């Protein structure tokens, strides 16, 4: 089958991947209303095309935090990519570099920051959750910095994992990460960024113990003061990922964030929140141009890209 657009990958994935793996990647929270709205909202935005403009030379390059990239499109963080293919994050890193754009590596990747750095040159950001054990956070941030990563994408919309009902049915109430890492075709998958860290006391030392530990250690006390704390342990700029309102955008500016990612976590956290493209204008207006604003969620075609990426 010749792939002509991004959406067609979804049909192929559904055919090739085990059901619980496909459901993990594809599902949203609860009724999945926001999952659909992320896409539908783009369809309600219409072009006002201007004519008789010389378009023989088009320059799509832009800059992000001072880094020049080939187009206004970056790769957002996606966990556990080796569930889909043995190359996982390696392939994504190489592809992003070849395309001249930025990859953001998930904390919950199946390849470590060092392994991704070893694939060759490229501009990379590191997506971070904040854990109860701040020593773990410091270790992750410093490893990313040593590996040449250029920014932290601090995910702030996950005080606990969203209620994704397909996952609940598939896992029969086992911890999500435990189930995912026990899939039959990849028994040795693990959350590679946590290997070698001083995690303190754990109940189990195997992969399932690690995954269960990590999933249960996200700090629900996370607040704006932690954005400022992160700035004391790293020179990397902090992007706040998960902003949907103008009120929070203004606080992010005051807290010293280097940028904002308008995101609803791919509609995987809280259902019945706005599509990201619907929230974008409010957030941009609130920042008053003081920091760059980016967007993820719902983008499926190039006709959306100029609407879905702004600074």
CSV table of C-alpha atoms in Angstrom, one decimal:
chain,number,residue,atom,x,y,z
A,1,UNK,CA,0.0,0.0,0.0
A,2,UNK,CA,1.4,3.4,-1.0
A,3,UNK,CA,1.1,5.8,1.9
A,4,UNK,CA,-0.1,9.2,0.7
A,5,UNK,CA,-0.9,10.9,4.1
A,6,UNK,CA,-0.4,10.6,7.8
A,7,UNK,CA,-3.9,9.2,8.5
A,8,UNK,CA,-3.2,6.1,6.5
A,9,UNK,CA,-0.6,5.0,8.9
A,10,UNK,CA,-3.3,4.6,11.5
A,11,UNK,CA,-5.1,1.9,9.4
A,12,UNK,CA,-1.8,0.0,8.9
A,13,UNK,CA,-1.0,0.2,12.6
A,14,UNK,CA,-4.4,-1.2,13.5
A,15,UNK,CA,-3.8,-4.1,11.1
A,16,UNK,CA,-0.2,-4.9,12.2
A,17,UNK,CA,0.0,-4.2,15.9
A,18,UNK,CA,-1.3,-6.3,18.7
A,19,UNK,CA,-4.7,-4.9,19.9
A,20,UNK,CA,-3.5,-3.7,23.3
A,21,UNK,CA,-0.5,-1.9,21.8
A,22,UNK,CA,-2.6,-0.2,19.1
A,23,UNK,CA,-5.1,0.8,21.8
A,24,UNK,CA,-2.3,2.2,23.9
A,25,UNK,CA,-1.1,4.5,21.1
A,26,UNK,CA,-4.5,5.4,19.6
A,27,UNK,CA,-6.9,5.8,22.5
A,28,UNK,CA,-7.9,8.9,24.4
A,29,UNK,CA,-9.5,9.5,27.8
A,30,UNK,CA,-13.0,8.5,28.8
A,31,UNK,CA,-15.5,9.2,25.9
A,32,UNK,CA,-12.7,10.3,23.7
A,33,UNK,CA,-14.6,13.5,22.8
A,34,UNK,CA,-11.5,15.7,22.9
A,35,UNK,CA,-9.6,13.1,20.9
A,36,UNK,CA,-12.0,13.6,18.0
A,37,UNK,CA,-12.3,17.4,18.7
A,38,UNK,CA,-8.5,17.8,18.3
A,39,UNK,CA,-9.0,16.9,14.6
A,40,UNK,CA,-12.4,18.3,14.0
A,41,UNK,CA,-11.5,21.7,15.2
A,42,UNK,CA,-9.0,22.1,12.4
A,43,UNK,CA,-11.8,21.3,9.9
A,44,UNK,CA,-13.7,24.3,11.1
A,45,UNK,CA,-10.9,26.7,10.3
A,46,UNK,CA,-11.1,27.8,6.7
A,47,UNK,CA,-8.5,29.4,4.5
A,48,UNK,CA,-8.9,32.9,2.9
A,49,UNK,CA,-6.7,32.3,-0.1
A,50,UNK,CA,-5.0,35.2,-1.7
A,51,UNK,CA,-4.2,35.0,-5.4
A,52,UNK,CA,-1.6,36.2,-7.9
A,53,UNK,CA,1.2,36.0,-5.4
A,54,UNK,CA,4.6,34.8,-6.6
A,55,UNK,CA,5.1,31.4,-4.8
A,56,UNK,CA,7.9,30.1,-7.0
A,57,UNK,CA,10.3,30.3,-4.0
A,58,UNK,CA,9.0,29.2,-0.6
A,59,UNK,CA,11.1,29.4,2.6
A,60,UNK,CA,9.6,27.2,5.3
A,61,UNK,CA,12.5,27.6,7.7
A,62,UNK,CA,12.0,29.0,11.2
A,63,UNK,CA,13.8,29.2,14.5
A,64,UNK,CA,13.0,27.5,17.8
A,65,UNK,CA,14.8,28.8,20.9
A,66,UNK,CA,17.5,30.1,18.5
A,67,UNK,CA,17.9,26.8,16.6
A,68,UNK,CA,17.1,27.0,12.9
A,69,UNK,CA,14.9,24.2,11.6
A,70,UNK,CA,13.7,23.4,8.1
A,71,UNK,CA,10.0,23.7,8.7
A,72,UNK,CA,7.5,24.7,11.4
A,73,UNK,CA,7.0,21.1,12.4
A,74,UNK,CA,8.7,19.2,15.3
A,75,UNK,CA,8.4,15.7,16.7
A,76,UNK,CA,6.4,15.6,19.9
A,77,UNK,CA,7.3,13.0,22.6
A,78,UNK,CA,5.7,9.6,22.3
A,79,UNK,CA,6.4,6.9,24.9
A,80,UNK,CA,7.6,3.3,24.3
A,81,UNK,CA,8.2,3.5,20.6
A,82,UNK,CA,9.9,0.1,20.4
A,83,UNK,CA,6.5,-1.5,21.0
A,84,UNK,CA,5.8,-0.6,17.4
A,85,UNK,CA,9.1,-1.3,15.8
A,86,UNK,CA,12.5,-2.6,17.1
A,87,UNK,CA,14.3,0.6,16.0
A,88,UNK,CA,11.8,2.7,18.0
A,89,UNK,CA,13.3,6.1,19.1
A,90,UNK,CA,16.5,5.4,17.1
A,91,UNK,CA,14.6,5.6,13.8
A,92,UNK,CA,12.6,8.7,15.0
A,93,UNK,CA,15.8,10.5,15.9
A,94,UNK,CA,17.5,9.8,12.6
A,95,UNK,CA,14.4,10.8,10.7
A,96,UNK,CA,14.0,14.1,12.6
A,97,UNK,CA,17.7,14.9,12.0
A,98,UNK,CA,17.5,14.1,8.3
A,99,UNK,CA,14.4,16.3,8.0
A,100,UNK,CA,16.2,19.1,9.7
A,101,UNK,CA,13.9,19.4,12.6
A,102,UNK,CA,13.7,18.8,16.4
A,103,UNK,CA,12.8,15.6,18.2
A,104,UNK,CA,11.5,15.6,21.7
A,105,UNK,CA,12.3,12.3,23.5
A,106,UNK,CA,9.8,11.0,26.0
A,107,UNK,CA,11.0,10.3,29.6
A,108,UNK,CA,9.2,6.9,29.1
A,109,UNK,CA,11.2,6.0,26.0
A,110,UNK,CA,12.4,2.6,25.3
A,111,UNK,CA,15.8,4.2,24.3
A,112,UNK,CA,17.8,6.3,26.6
A,113,UNK,CA,19.0,9.9,26.1
A,114,UNK,CA,22.5,8.5,25.5
A,115,UNK,CA,21.4,5.9,23.0
A,116,UNK,CA,19.4,8.6,21.0
A,117,UNK,CA,22.4,10.9,21.1
A,118,UNK,CA,24.5,8.1,19.7
A,119,UNK,CA,22.4,8.0,16.5
A,120,UNK,CA,24.2,11.1,15.2
A,121,UNK,CA,23.8,14.9,15.1
A,122,UNK,CA,20.4,16.5,15.7
A,123,UNK,CA,18.6,19.0,17.8
A,124,UNK,CA,16.8,17.2,20.6
A,125,UNK,CA,14.6,18.2,23.6
A,126,UNK,CA,13.8,16.0,26.6
A,127,UNK,CA,10.2,15.6,27.9
A,128,UNK,CA,10.1,15.4,31.7
A,129,UNK,CA,7.7,14.4,34.4
A,130,UNK,CA,8.5,15.5,37.9
A,131,UNK,CA,8.7,12.6,40.4
A,132,UNK,CA,8.3,12.6,44.2
A,133,UNK,CA,12.0,11.8,44.4
A,134,UNK,CA,13.6,15.0,43.2
A,135,UNK,CA,16.9,13.2,43.1
A,136,UNK,CA,15.5,11.1,40.2
A,137,UNK,CA,14.5,14.3,38.4
A,138,UNK,CA,17.9,15.8,38.8
A,139,UNK,CA,19.6,12.7,37.5
A,140,UNK,CA,17.4,12.6,34.4
A,141,UNK,CA,17.9,16.3,33.7
A,142,UNK,CA,21.7,16.1,34.1
A,143,UNK,CA,21.9,13.0,31.9
A,144,UNK,CA,19.9,14.7,29.2
A,145,UNK,CA,22.1,17.8,29.4
A,146,UNK,CA,25.3,15.7,29.2
A,147,UNK,CA,23.9,13.9,26.2
A,148,UNK,CA,23.5,17.2,24.3
A,149,UNK,CA,19.8,17.8,24.7
A,150,UNK,CA,18.9,21.5,24.3
A,151,UNK,CA,15.6,22.0,26.2
A,152,UNK,CA,13.3,20.5,28.8
A,153,UNK,CA,9.6,20.0,27.8
A,154,UNK,CA,8.1,19.9,31.3
A,155,UNK,CA,4.8,18.0,31.2
A,156,UNK,CA,2.4,19.6,33.7
A,157,UNK,CA,-1.0,18.0,32.9
A,158,UNK,CA,-0.4,14.5,34.4
A,159,UNK,CA,-0.9,14.6,38.2
A,160,UNK,CA,-2.1,11.1,37.5
A,161,UNK,CA,-2.6,9.0,34.4
A,162,UNK,CA,-5.8,9.7,32.5
A,163,UNK,CA,-8.7,7.2,32.4
A,164,UNK,CA,-8.2,5.5,29.1
A,165,UNK,CA,-10.9,2.9,29.1
A,166,UNK,CA,-9.4,0.7,26.3
A,167,UNK,CA,-6.2,0.3,28.4
A,168,UNK,CA,-8.3,-0.5,31.5
A,169,UNK,CA,-10.1,-3.3,29.6
A,170,UNK,CA,-6.9,-4.6,28.1
A,171,UNK,CA,-4.8,-4.7,31.2
A,172,UNK,CA,-7.6,-6.1,33.5
A,173,UNK,CA,-6.5,-3.6,36.2
A,174,UNK,CA,-2.8,-4.4,36.0
A,175,UNK,CA,-0.6,-1.3,36.1
A,176,UNK,CA,-0.4,0.0,32.5
A,177,UNK,CA,3.4,0.0,32.2
A,178,UNK,CA,3.7,-3.4,33.6
A,179,UNK,CA,1.3,-4.8,31.0
A,180,UNK,CA,2.8,-2.9,28.1
A,181,UNK,CA,6.3,-4.1,29.0
A,182,UNK,CA,5.2,-7.7,29.3
A,183,UNK,CA,3.9,-7.9,25.7
A,184,UNK,CA,4.9,-11.2,24.1
A,185,UNK,CA,7.0,-10.0,21.2
A,186,UNK,CA,9.2,-7.7,23.2
A,187,UNK,CA,9.8,-9.1,26.7
A,188,UNK,CA,13.1,-7.1,27.2
A,189,UNK,CA,11.6,-3.7,26.7
A,190,UNK,CA,12.2,-1.3,29.5
A,191,UNK,CA,12.1,2.4,30.4
A,192,UNK,CA,15.7,3.0,29.4
A,193,UNK,CA,16.1,6.5,30.9
A,194,UNK,CA,15.6,5.0,34.3
A,195,UNK,CA,18.3,2.3,34.1
A,196,UNK,CA,21.3,3.1,36.2
A,197,UNK,CA,19.5,5.8,38.2
A,198,UNK,CA,19.6,5.8,42.0
A,199,UNK,CA,15.8,5.1,42.5
A,200,UNK,CA,16.0,4.4,46.2
A,201,UNK,CA,14.1,1.3,47.5
A,202,UNK,CA,12.0,-0.6,45.1
A,203,UNK,CA,9.9,-3.7,45.7
A,204,UNK,CA,11.2,-5.5,42.6
A,205,UNK,CA,14.4,-5.2,40.6
A,206,UNK,CA,13.0,-6.5,37.3
A,207,UNK,CA,11.6,-4.6,34.4
A,208,UNK,CA,8.0,-4.8,35.7
A,209,UNK,CA,9.1,-3.4,39.0
A,210,UNK,CA,10.8,-0.5,37.3
A,211,UNK,CA,7.8,0.3,35.2
A,212,UNK,CA,5.4,0.0,38.0
A,213,UNK,CA,7.6,2.2,40.2
A,214,UNK,CA,7.9,4.9,37.5
A,215,UNK,CA,4.2,5.0,36.8
A,216,UNK,CA,3.4,5.5,40.5
A,217,UNK,CA,6.0,8.1,41.3
A,218,UNK,CA,4.7,11.2,39.4
A,219,UNK,CA,4.4,13.9,42.0
A,220,UNK,CA,0.9,15.2,42.5
A,221,UNK,CA,2.1,18.2,44.4
A,222,UNK,CA,3.8,19.7,41.3
A,223,UNK,CA,3.3,23.4,41.2
A,224,UNK,CA,4.7,26.6,39.6
A,225,UNK,CA,7.5,26.7,42.2
A,226,UNK,CA,8.9,23.5,40.6
A,227,UNK,CA,9.3,25.3,37.3
A,228,UNK,CA,11.6,27.8,39.1
A,229,UNK,CA,13.3,24.9,40.9
A,230,UNK,CA,14.2,23.2,37.6
A,231,UNK,CA,15.9,26.4,36.5
A,232,UNK,CA,18.3,26.0,39.4
A,233,UNK,CA,19.5,22.6,38.4
A,234,UNK,CA,19.9,23.1,34.6
A,235,UNK,CA,20.9,25.7,32.1
A,236,UNK,CA,18.5,24.2,29.5
A,237,UNK,CA,15.4,26.3,28.8
A,238,UNK,CA,12.1,25.0,30.2
A,239,UNK,CA,9.1,24.7,28.0
A,240,UNK,CA,5.8,24.2,29.9
A,241,UNK,CA,3.8,21.5,28.1
A,242,UNK,CA,0.1,21.2,28.8
A,243,UNK,CA,-1.1,24.8,28.9
A,244,UNK,CA,-4.7,25.4,27.6
A,245,UNK,CA,-5.7,28.8,29.2
A,246,UNK,CA,-4.6,32.4,29.0
A,247,UNK,CA,-4.5,32.5,32.8
A,248,UNK,CA,-1.9,29.7,33.0
A,249,UNK,CA,0.0,31.2,30.1
A,250,UNK,CA,0.5,34.5,32.0
A,251,UNK,CA,1.7,32.6,35.0
A,252,UNK,CA,4.1,30.6,32.9
A,253,UNK,CA,5.7,33.8,31.7
A,254,UNK,CA,6.0,35.1,35.2
A,255,UNK,CA,7.5,31.8,36.3
A,256,UNK,CA,10.3,32.2,33.8
A,257,UNK,CA,9.3,29.6,31.3
A,258,UNK,CA,11.2,29.8,28.0
A,259,UNK,CA,8.2,28.8,26.0
A,260,UNK,CA,4.7,27.2,26.1
A,261,UNK,CA,3.4,24.1,24.4
A,262,UNK,CA,-0.4,24.2,24.0
A,263,UNK,CA,-1.3,20.6,24.6
A,264,UNK,CA,-4.0,18.4,26.0
A,265,UNK,CA,-1.7,15.4,26.0
A,266,UNK,CA,-3.1,14.1,22.8
A,267,UNK,CA,-6.5,14.0,24.6
A,268,UNK,CA,-5.2,11.2,26.7
A,269,UNK,CA,-5.5,13.0,30.1
A,270,UNK,CA,-8.7,15.0,30.7
A,271,UNK,CA,-11.7,14.6,28.3
A,272,UNK,CA,-14.0,17.5,27.4
A,273,UNK,CA,-11.2,20.1,27.3
A,274,UNK,CA,-10.8,22.2,24.2
A,275,UNK,CA,-8.9,21.1,21.1
A,276,UNK,CA,-5.5,22.6,21.2
A,277,UNK,CA,-6.0,24.6,18.1
A,278,UNK,CA,-9.1,26.1,19.8
A,279,UNK,CA,-7.0,27.2,22.8
A,280,UNK,CA,-4.1,28.5,20.8
A,281,UNK,CA,-5.3,32.1,20.2
A,282,UNK,CA,-6.1,32.7,23.9
A,283,UNK,CA,-2.7,31.5,25.0
A,284,UNK,CA,-0.8,33.5,22.3
A,285,UNK,CA,-2.7,36.7,23.2
A,286,UNK,CA,-1.9,36.1,26.9
A,287,UNK,CA,1.8,35.8,26.4
A,288,UNK,CA,1.9,39.1,24.5
A,289,UNK,CA,4.8,37.9,22.4
A,290,UNK,CA,7.1,37.5,25.4
A,291,UNK,CA,7.8,33.8,24.9
A,292,UNK,CA,7.3,31.4,21.9
A,293,UNK,CA,4.2,29.3,21.8
A,294,UNK,CA,3.9,25.9,20.2
A,295,UNK,CA,1.1,23.4,19.7
A,296,UNK,CA,0.6,19.7,19.5
A,297,UNK,CA,-2.5,17.5,18.9
A,298,UNK,CA,-4.8,17.0,15.9
A,299,UNK,CA,-2.4,18.0,13.2
A,300,UNK,CA,-2.7,15.5,10.3
A,301,UNK,CA,-2.0,17.4,7.1
A,302,UNK,CA,0.3,20.1,5.8
A,303,UNK,CA,-2.7,22.3,5.3
A,304,UNK,CA,-2.8,22.6,9.1
A,305,UNK,CA,0.8,23.3,9.8
A,306,UNK,CA,0.9,27.1,9.6
A,307,UNK,CA,-2.2,27.2,11.8
A,308,UNK,CA,-0.7,24.7,14.3
A,309,UNK,CA,2.6,26.2,15.0
A,310,UNK,CA,3.2,29.8,16.1
A,311,UNK,CA,5.7,32.0,17.7
